C-alpha positions as a LaTeX table, in Angstrom:
\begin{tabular}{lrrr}
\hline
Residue & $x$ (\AA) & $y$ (\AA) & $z$ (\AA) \\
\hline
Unk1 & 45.78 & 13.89 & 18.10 \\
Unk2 & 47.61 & 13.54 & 14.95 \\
Unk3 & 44.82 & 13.21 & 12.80 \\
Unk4 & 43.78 & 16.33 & 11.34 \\
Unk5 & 40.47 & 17.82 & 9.85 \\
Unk6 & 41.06 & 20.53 & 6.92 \\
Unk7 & 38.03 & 21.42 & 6.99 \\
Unk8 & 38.01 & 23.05 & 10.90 \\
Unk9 & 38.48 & 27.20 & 10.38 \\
Unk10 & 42.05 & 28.27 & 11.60 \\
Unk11 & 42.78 & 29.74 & 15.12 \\
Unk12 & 44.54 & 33.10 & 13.99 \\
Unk13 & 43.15 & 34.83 & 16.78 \\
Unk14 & 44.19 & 31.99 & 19.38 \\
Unk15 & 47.61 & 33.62 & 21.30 \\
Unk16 & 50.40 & 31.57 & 20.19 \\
Unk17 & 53.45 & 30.25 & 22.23 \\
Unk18 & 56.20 & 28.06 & 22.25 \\
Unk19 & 56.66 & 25.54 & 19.95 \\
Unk20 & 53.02 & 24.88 & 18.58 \\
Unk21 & 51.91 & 23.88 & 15.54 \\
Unk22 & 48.61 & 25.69 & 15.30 \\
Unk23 & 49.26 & 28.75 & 13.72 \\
Unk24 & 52.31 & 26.42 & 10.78 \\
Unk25 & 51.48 & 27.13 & 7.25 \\
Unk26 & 52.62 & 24.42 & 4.83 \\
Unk27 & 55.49 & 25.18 & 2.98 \\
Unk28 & 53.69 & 24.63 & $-0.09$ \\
Unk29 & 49.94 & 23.42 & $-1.41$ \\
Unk30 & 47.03 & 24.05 & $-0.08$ \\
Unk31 & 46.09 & 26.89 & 2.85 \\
Unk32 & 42.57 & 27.32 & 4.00 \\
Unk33 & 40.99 & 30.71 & 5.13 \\
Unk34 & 37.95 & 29.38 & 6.90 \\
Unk35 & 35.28 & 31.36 & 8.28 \\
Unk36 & 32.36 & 29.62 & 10.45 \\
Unk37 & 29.25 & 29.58 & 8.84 \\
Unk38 & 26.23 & 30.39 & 10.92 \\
Unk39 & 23.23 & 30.09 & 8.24 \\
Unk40 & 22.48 & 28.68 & 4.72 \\
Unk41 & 25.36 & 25.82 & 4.80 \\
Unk42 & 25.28 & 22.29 & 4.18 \\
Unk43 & 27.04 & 19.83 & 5.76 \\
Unk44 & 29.02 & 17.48 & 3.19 \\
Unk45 & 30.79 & 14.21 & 4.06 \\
Unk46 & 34.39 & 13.76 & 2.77 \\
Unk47 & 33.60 & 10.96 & 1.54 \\
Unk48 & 31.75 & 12.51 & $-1.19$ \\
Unk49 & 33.92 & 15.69 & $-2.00$ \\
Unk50 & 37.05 & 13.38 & $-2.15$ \\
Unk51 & 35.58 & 10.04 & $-3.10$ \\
Unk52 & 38.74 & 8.52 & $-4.93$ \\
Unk53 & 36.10 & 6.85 & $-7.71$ \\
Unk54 & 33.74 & 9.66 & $-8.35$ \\
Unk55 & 33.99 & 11.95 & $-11.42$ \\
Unk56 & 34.47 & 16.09 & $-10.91$ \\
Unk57 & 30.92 & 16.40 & $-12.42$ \\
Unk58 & 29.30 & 13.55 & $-9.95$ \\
Unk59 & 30.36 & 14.86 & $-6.91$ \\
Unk60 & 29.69 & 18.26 & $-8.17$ \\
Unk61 & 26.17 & 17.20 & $-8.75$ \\
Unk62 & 26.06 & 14.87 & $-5.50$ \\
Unk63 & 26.72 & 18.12 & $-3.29$ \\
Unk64 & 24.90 & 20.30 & $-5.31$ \\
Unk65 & 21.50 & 17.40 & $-4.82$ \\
Unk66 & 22.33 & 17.38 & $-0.63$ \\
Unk67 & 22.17 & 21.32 & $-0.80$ \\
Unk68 & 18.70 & 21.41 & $-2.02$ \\
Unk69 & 15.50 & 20.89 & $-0.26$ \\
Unk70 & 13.04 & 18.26 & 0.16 \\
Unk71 & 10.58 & 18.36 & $-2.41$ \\
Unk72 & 12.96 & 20.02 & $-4.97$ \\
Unk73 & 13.07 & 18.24 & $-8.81$ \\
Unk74 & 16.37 & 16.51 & $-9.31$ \\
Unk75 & 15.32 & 14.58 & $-12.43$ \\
Unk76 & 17.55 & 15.32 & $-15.62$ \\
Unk77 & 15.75 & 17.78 & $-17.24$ \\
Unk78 & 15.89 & 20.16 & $-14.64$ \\
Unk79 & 18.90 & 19.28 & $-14.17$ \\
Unk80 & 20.22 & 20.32 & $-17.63$ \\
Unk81 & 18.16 & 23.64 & $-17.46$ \\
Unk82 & 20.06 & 24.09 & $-13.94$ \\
Unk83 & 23.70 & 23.53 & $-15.32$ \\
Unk84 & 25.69 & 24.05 & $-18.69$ \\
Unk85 & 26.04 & 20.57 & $-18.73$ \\
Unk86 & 24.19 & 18.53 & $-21.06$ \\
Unk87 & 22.17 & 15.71 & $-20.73$ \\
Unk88 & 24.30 & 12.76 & $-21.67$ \\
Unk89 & 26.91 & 14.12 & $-18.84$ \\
Unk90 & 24.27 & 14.50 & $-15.76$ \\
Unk91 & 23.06 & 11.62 & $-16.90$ \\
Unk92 & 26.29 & 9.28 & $-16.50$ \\
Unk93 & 26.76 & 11.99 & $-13.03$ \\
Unk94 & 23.72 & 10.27 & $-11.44$ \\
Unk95 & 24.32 & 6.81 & $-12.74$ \\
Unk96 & 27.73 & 7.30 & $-10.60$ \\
Unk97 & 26.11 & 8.99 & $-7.81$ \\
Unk98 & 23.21 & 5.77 & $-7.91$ \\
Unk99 & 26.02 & 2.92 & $-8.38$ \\
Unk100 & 27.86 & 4.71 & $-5.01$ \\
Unk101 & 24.59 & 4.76 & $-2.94$ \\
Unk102 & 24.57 & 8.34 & $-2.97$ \\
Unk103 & 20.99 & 8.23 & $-4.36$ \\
Unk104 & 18.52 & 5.29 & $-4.64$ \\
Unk105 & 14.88 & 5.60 & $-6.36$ \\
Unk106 & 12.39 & 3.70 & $-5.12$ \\
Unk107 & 8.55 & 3.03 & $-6.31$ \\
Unk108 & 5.66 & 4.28 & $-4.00$ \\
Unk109 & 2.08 & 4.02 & $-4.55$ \\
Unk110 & 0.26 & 7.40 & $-4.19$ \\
Unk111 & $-3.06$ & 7.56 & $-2.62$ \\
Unk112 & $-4.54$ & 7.84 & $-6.04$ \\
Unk113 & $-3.78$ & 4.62 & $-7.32$ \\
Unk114 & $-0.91$ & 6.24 & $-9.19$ \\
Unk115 & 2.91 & 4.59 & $-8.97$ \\
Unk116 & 5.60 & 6.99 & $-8.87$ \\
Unk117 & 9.68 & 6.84 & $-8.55$ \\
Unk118 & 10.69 & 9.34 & $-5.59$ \\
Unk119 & 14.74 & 9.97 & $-5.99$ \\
Unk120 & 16.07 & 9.79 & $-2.56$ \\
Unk121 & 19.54 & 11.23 & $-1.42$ \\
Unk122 & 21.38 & 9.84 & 0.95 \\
Unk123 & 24.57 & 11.52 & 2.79 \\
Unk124 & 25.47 & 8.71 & 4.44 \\
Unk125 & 25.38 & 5.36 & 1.77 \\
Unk126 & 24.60 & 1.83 & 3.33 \\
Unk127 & 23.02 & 3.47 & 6.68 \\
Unk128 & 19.24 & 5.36 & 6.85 \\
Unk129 & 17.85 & 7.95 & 9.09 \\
Unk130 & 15.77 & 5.49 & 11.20 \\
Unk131 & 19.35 & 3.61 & 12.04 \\
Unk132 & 19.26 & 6.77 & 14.11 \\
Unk133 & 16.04 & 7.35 & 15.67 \\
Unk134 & 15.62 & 4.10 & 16.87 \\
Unk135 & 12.85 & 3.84 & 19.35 \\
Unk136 & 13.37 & 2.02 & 22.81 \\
Unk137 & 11.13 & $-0.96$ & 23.47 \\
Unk138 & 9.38 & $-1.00$ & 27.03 \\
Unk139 & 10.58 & $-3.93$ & 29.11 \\
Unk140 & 8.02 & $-6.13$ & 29.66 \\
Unk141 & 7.80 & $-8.84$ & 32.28 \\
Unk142 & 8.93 & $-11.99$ & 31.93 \\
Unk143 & 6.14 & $-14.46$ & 30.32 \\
Unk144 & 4.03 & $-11.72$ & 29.73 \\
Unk145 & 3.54 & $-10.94$ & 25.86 \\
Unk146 & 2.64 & $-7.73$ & 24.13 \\
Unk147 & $-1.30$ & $-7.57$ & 23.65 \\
Unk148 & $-2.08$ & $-7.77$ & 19.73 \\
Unk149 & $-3.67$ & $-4.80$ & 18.28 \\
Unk150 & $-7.93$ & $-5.32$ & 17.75 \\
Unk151 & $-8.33$ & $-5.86$ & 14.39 \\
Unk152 & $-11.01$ & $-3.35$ & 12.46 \\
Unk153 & $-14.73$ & $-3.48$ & 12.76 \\
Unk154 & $-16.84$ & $-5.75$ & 10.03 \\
Unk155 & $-20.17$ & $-4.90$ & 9.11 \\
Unk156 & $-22.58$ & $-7.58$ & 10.04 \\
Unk157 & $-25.83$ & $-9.15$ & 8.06 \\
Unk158 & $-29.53$ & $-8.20$ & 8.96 \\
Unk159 & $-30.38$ & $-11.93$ & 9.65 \\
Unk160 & $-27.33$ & $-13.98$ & 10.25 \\
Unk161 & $-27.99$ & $-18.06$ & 9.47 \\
Unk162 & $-25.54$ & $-20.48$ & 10.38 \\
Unk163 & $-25.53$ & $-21.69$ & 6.31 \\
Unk164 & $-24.39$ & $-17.92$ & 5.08 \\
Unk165 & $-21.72$ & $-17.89$ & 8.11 \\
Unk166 & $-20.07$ & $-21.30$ & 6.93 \\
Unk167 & $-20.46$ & $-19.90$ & 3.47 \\
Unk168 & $-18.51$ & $-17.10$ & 4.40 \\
Unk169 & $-16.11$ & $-19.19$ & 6.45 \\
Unk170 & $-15.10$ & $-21.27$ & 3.49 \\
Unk171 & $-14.67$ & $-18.30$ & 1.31 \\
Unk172 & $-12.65$ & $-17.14$ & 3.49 \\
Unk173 & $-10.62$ & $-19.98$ & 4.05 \\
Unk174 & $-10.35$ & $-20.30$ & 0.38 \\
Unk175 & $-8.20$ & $-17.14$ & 0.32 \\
Unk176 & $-5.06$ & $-18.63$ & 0.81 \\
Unk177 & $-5.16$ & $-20.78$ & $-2.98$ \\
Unk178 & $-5.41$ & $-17.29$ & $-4.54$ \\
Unk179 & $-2.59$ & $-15.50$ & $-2.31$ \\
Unk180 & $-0.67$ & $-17.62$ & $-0.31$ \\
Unk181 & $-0.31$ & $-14.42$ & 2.22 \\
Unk182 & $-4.11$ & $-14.53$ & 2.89 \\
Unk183 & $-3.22$ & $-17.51$ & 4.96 \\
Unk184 & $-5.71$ & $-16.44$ & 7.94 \\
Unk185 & $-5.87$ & $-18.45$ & 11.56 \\
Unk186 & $-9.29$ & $-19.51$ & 13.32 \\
Unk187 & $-9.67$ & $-16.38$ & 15.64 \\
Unk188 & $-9.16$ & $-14.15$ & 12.91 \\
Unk189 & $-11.12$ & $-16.35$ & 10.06 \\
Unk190 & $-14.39$ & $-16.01$ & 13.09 \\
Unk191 & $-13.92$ & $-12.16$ & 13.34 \\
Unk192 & $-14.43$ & $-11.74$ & 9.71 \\
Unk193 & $-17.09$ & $-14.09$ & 8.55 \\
Unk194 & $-19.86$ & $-12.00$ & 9.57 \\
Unk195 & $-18.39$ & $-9.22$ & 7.34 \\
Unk196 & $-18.26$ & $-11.27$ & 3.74 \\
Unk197 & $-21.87$ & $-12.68$ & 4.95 \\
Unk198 & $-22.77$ & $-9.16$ & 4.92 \\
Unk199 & $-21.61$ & $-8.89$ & 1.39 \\
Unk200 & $-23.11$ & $-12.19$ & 0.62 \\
Unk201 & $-26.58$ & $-11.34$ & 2.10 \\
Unk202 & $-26.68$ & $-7.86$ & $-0.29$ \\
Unk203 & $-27.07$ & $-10.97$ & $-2.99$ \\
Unk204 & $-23.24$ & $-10.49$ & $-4.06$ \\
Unk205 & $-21.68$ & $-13.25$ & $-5.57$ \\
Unk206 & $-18.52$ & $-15.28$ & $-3.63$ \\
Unk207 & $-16.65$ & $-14.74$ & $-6.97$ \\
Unk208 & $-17.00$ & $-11.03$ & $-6.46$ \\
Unk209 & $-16.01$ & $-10.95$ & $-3.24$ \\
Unk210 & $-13.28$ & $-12.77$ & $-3.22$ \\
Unk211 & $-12.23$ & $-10.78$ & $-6.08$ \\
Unk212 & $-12.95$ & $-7.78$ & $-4.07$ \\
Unk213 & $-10.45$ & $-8.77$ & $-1.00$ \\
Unk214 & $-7.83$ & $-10.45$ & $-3.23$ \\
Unk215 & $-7.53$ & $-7.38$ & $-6.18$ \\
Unk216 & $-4.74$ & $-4.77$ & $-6.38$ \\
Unk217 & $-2.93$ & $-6.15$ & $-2.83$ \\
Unk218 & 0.70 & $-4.54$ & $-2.43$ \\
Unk219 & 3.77 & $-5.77$ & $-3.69$ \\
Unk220 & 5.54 & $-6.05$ & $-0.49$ \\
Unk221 & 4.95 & $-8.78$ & 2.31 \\
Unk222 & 1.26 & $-8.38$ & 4.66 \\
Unk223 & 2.32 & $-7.96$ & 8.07 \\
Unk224 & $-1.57$ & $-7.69$ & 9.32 \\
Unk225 & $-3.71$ & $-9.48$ & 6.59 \\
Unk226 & $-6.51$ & $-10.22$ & 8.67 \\
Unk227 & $-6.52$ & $-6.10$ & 9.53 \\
Unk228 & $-6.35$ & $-5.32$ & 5.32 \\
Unk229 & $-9.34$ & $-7.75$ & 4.78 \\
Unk230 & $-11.17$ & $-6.02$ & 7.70 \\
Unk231 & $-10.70$ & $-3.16$ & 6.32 \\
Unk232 & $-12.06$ & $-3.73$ & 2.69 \\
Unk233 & $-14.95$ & $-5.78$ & 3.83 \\
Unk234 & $-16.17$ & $-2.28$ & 6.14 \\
Unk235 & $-14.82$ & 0.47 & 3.63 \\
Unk236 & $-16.05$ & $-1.71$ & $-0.09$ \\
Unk237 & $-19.14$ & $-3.04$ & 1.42 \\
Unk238 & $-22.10$ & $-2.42$ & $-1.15$ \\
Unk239 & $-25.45$ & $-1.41$ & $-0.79$ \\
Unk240 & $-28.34$ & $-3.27$ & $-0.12$ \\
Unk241 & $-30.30$ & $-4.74$ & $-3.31$ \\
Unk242 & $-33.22$ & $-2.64$ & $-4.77$ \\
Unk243 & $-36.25$ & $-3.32$ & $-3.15$ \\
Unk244 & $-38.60$ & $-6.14$ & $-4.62$ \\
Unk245 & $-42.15$ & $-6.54$ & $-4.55$ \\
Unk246 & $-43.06$ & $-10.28$ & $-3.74$ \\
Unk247 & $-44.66$ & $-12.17$ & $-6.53$ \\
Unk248 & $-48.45$ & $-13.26$ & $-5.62$ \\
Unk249 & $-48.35$ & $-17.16$ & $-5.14$ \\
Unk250 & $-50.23$ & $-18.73$ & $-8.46$ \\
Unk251 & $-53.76$ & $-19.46$ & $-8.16$ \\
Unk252 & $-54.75$ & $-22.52$ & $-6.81$ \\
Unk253 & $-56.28$ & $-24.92$ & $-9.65$ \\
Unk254 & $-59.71$ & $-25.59$ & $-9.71$ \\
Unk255 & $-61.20$ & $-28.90$ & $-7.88$ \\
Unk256 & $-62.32$ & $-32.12$ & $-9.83$ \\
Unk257 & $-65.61$ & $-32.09$ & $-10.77$ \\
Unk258 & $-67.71$ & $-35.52$ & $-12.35$ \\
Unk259 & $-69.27$ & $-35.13$ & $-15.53$ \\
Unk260 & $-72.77$ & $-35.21$ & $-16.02$ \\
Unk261 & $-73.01$ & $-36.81$ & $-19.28$ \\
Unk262 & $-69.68$ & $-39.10$ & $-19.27$ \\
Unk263 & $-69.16$ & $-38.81$ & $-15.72$ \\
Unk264 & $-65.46$ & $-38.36$ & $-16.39$ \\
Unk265 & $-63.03$ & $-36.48$ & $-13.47$ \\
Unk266 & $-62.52$ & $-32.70$ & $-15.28$ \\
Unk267 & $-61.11$ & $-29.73$ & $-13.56$ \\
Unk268 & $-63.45$ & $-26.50$ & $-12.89$ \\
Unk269 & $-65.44$ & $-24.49$ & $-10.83$ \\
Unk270 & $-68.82$ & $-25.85$ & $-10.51$ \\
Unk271 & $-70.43$ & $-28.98$ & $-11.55$ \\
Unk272 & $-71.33$ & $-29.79$ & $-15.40$ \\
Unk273 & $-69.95$ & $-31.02$ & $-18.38$ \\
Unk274 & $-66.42$ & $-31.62$ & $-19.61$ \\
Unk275 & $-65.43$ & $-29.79$ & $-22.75$ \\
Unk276 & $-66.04$ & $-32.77$ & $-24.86$ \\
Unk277 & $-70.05$ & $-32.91$ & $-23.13$ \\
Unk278 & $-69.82$ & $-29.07$ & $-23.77$ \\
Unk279 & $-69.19$ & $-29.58$ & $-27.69$ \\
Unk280 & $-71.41$ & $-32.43$ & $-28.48$ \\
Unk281 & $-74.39$ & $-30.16$ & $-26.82$ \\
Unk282 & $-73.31$ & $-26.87$ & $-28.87$ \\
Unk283 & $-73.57$ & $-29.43$ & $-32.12$ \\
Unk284 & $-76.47$ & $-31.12$ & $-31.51$ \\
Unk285 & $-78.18$ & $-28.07$ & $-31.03$ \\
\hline
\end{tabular}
């Protein structure tokens, strides 16, 4: 028990016999008055208020960040509006603070499309809440594996042919030249062939939708590619092509027909003359 913990409130009111070394005041330095808070209190790591590298201002500002809420704007300009401070100095504070692992920014896509940097505070550097919370894994029996998850729905076409399915298949398969993480096996290459010969059958071109299942794909690795694909090919799928009247067939030529003055073969409806027949009788006339 010899190591000690300043910050623990002192025990005036604990009776006091003997020989103990509760109630000893230093002879000189330092002697805390402590009273226990019960609301409105932060709870701040040594390791940050006497962090043998940090500057005054840095762990100023490093407490001051872990005091405020989630949500609250920690960037430098209201940061400068905050403190007297200027801008160069909070600045350099937060470069410290980041160097330390007292803070880390990290880029997050918003639902919008949007990328943002979220600043994220951390009271503990090199460990993360879910070190924590980490959830317990059901034993399962020996030999026995975990059932995979189903992957989405697909839509499917109005008539299905076995050329559009193979046309979708090798799409499909195709995937992998454009994004080596599109690398999709048999079972789950079959689940989603009906779904780009959907988009295939609503007279979309393979270009487009490969470009439709291969565009804007995150950064980071695809645990469940097969489930993102799924997903697109259900949520993107197009609408049907505008309706089009069928073009009448041409008209069927007319039969041959024998000549009656050169008895040359002509086309047309009824027996006669040819044109030529026609011409010599309009002249001779």
């Amino acid at each position: 028990m010899d190591t000690q913990n300043p910050n623990v409130p002192t025990h005036a009111h604990t009776p006091v016999t003997g020989k103990s070394h509760l109630n000893r005041r230093p002879h000189t330095g330092l002697v805390h008055d402590n009273t226990r808070h019960t609301t409105r209190f932060t709870v701040i790591g040594n390791h940050l208020a006497q962090h043998p590298e940090l500057s005054l201002l840095a762990i100023r500002l490093g407490t001051h960040i872990q005091s405020l809420p989630a949500g609250a704007r920690v960037d430098i300009k209201s940061l400068t509006a905050r403190f007297p401070e200027g801008t160069n100095r909070i600045a350099a504070a937060l470069r410290e603070l980041e160097a330390h692992g007292y803070l880390r920014r990290e880029r997050e896509r918003v639902p919008d499309g949007r990328i943002i940097t979220r600043t994220i505070s951390c009271n503990q550097p090199g460990r993360h809440a879910a070190d924590t919370h980490t959830p317990v894994r059901r034993a399962h029996a020996p030999g026995k594996r975990t059932p995979a998850k189903p992957l989405p729905a697909v839509p499917h076409p109005a008539s299905p042919s076995p050329t559009l399915l193979q046309q979708a298949t090798d799409l499909l398969a195709d995937l992998r030249r454009h994004d080596s993480r599109l690398l999709l096996s048999a079972r789950d290459t079959a689940h989603l062939a009906p779904g780009v010969a959907a988009w295939l059958e609503r007279d979309v071109t393979p270009a487009a939708v490969r470009q439709a299942l291969t565009t804007a794909l995150p950064p980071e690795d695809l645990r469940r590619p097969a489930a993102l694909l799924a997903h697109r090919l259900a949520a993107q799928l197009p609408p049907p092509p505008p309706f089009r009247a069928a073009t009448p067939p041409p008209p069927a030529p007319h039969r041959f027909q024998t000549c009656d003055g050169c008895d040359r073969a002509f086309r047309a409806q009824a027996p006669g003359h040819c044109r030529e027949c026609r011409s010599s009788l309009l002249e001779a006339a």
